[in-house]
Amino acid sequence: MSLGDLWAIMCRRWYFMVPLTLLSVLAGGYLNRTIPVSYQSQSSVTLLDSSAVARLAPTFGNPISNAGGSLVVTADVLIRTLQSSDSAKELHDRGLTDRYTVGFAPEADSPLLTLSVTGTDRAKVLRETTTLTKFAGEQLKALQAASKVPTVYAVQTAPVVLPQTPVAQSKTRYQDIAAVVIVGVVSAFLLSILAEGVAVVRRRGRAQAGYVPRRHRARSTERAPRGLLVRRLDATTILTGYLVLAFFVPSNLTLPALGGVGTPANVFALLGLLWYLATWLGGRIRPAEGTRLPRVTMCLLAAAVLLSYLADATRDSSHQEVLGADRGLIGLAVWGALVVLASAGIQERSRLEVLMRRLVVMGTVVALIGYYDFFAATNIADSIHIPGLQSSTAGISAMDRGSFTRPRSTTAHPLEFGGMLAILVPFAVHQAFDPVRRHAGALRRWAPVAIMAGALPLTVSRTSIIGAFVAILVMVPRWKPQRRWAAIGIILGSVAGFKVIIPGLIGTITNLFASFLSNSDSSTQARTVKYSAIVPYLHEHPWFGRGFGTFTPDLYFFTDNQYMLTLAEMGFLGLIALLALFVTGIHTGGAIRRLARTESDRELGQAFLASALVALVISATFDALSFSMYAGMFFLILGAGGSYLGFVRREAAAATVSAPRKPSEVQLPELVESR
């Protein structure tokens, strides 16, 4: 279905589009006049250690008194206390009736707290912020007094930023207005498409009965119309547009109203889902046969996310957590759109192969940008500014490890950069070996493999090396001996080449794993401590979690482990759904390899299997689904695997039906004794 077809449908169903659009615009204007402007004031306090820190300090058997320590645990306990219902009730009695938030200051490694109050009365907001700041100090004293901490070891609060003059917060107001207008327009569009689908079904019934209305009779044309609006769109075209936006627009640039999930690529994916629904309801497309498994798994993930959203609604969550849960629903819709478009929307195998080639080519370009970041010691993404978009994170300086700059290209973090390349390399290897592409020449086939695989060590991270090792371990043993030994030789030669070209890089990576195995690495120790810190949150909500998207670093801490983060946000049900995604990818790859009738298809199945196993393993090394580009590539590959499996199944079934039987397989009629 082309853009011109969609426009024609909306014109024919004007009785849905016009009234609902006008109602949504009027509702937006009404909200603009009735919703008051809110104001926000902030203050910051820090925790100061006791005056007796110079002497050996006892711990008093509790985490509240931590003289000489980092005081982060103390600050976390104070935040929990201020967010409790008892504190909210007492603050209400003191006159704080507006919404307030308490959390760690962004990008702060010290026990620095940010207190904020949001309301519609500017003078009242300022008074309430002062009350909240004073109340925080009183609560810290009360906590230590209840634990019988001597005064000499008591931790103190010190205001760093006094309550600021309230600033108007128009963003939330405009978001509400935009949401009403968007919901109205989208509802009108879907109703129009639904009405068109009903009309198509009725026309098919009349056509079967032999009746064809004049306005629906075929008209002979001398030439087909041309132009952008009448050009046929398919799922491959939509997903190509998504890849362009995902790879070449830095993932930290988002629409101001949507936060971290509002990247242009995610918005385009949602529009692509609307296109698919319109095409499906209009009778122009049907889900491909044998591709249901990825979509069923996505339904399980959706159930886990929705149940965690309800769990978040039943507890006293902060305003930031509510916004995080809303963003989680948007992210789920984006992932579902990618899986649906890739698995059900692609109707021709040739178009799916085109999509996978484009995926590898664009990944190669992103890897080349990473080379520039590494050797120029910079972040090229920070120099990209697009009007209308703003950075969803604070400015990230070039990250170093040892004497090397860790590249991140257009991704948000070097871990995301390395993880994304690790799940793409198996497909680059498959396309390099594919006999169908031998006409392209060795350089065109093997350059993506060399560029993406060579960029993995440049990230100077264990995640990249583990991902590469898993891919090698899965793919190389399945090759023929000649190819296998050649690959091992190339890998060893590449390691030697890195030692010569970039001195110290291999040694730095080796030291990372040595310190990890000896448990002497500070980052490893920090992650181990976080694992135990997740347990209290899991005990509070073991089955459905605290809410998908609510366990943000601004309020809590980085988990650096997708499994731990899933347990905190979605509980055990969410962990089962996450594992089901990986198992689906592994099963898809294995099934493609088992049913394949050509060596190329068998290697393709092995590539899908390797990619899924890489994702399974490296998800334990960073919070993978929190990064939009990596998550998008994972779900796109998951849907593409389901689509390939459908094609392979249909080809195998067709070959079974058309294959002639051997003489030995022909069943002879059974002879019975006559009586």
Coordinates of N, CA and C in Angstrom, one line a residue, residues 10 49 68 77 128 298 359 429 432 484 556 611:
M10 N -8.3 8.0 3.6 CA -8.7 9.0 4.5 C -9.7 10.0 3.9
D49 N 30.5 13.7 56.4 CA 30.9 12.6 57.4 C 31.0 13.3 58.8
G68 N 33.4 7.5 57.6 CA 34.5 7.2 56.8 C 34.2 6.5 55.5
V77 N 19.2 5.3 52.0 CA 18.2 5.1 53.1 C 17.4 6.4 53.3
E128 N 7.4 25.5 50.0 CA 7.4 24.0 50.2 C 8.8 23.4 50.0
M298 N 6.6 -12.2 21.8 CA 6.4 -10.7 22.1 C 5.1 -10.5 22.9
L359 N 21.3 -4.1 6.5 CA 21.7 -4.1 7.9 C 23.2 -4.2 8.1
V429 N 29.6 -12.4 8.2 CA 30.4 -13.6 7.9 C 29.5 -14.5 6.9
A432 N 29.5 -13.0 3.5 CA 30.8 -13.1 2.8 C 31.0 -14.5 2.2
R484 N 37.8 -24.0 8.6 CA 37.9 -23.8 10.0 C 39.4 -23.5 10.4
Y556 N 17.8 5.2 41.4 CA 18.4 4.1 42.1 C 19.9 4.0 41.7
S611 N 24.0 -15.2 16.8 CA 23.6 -13.9 17.2 C 22.7 -14.0 18.5

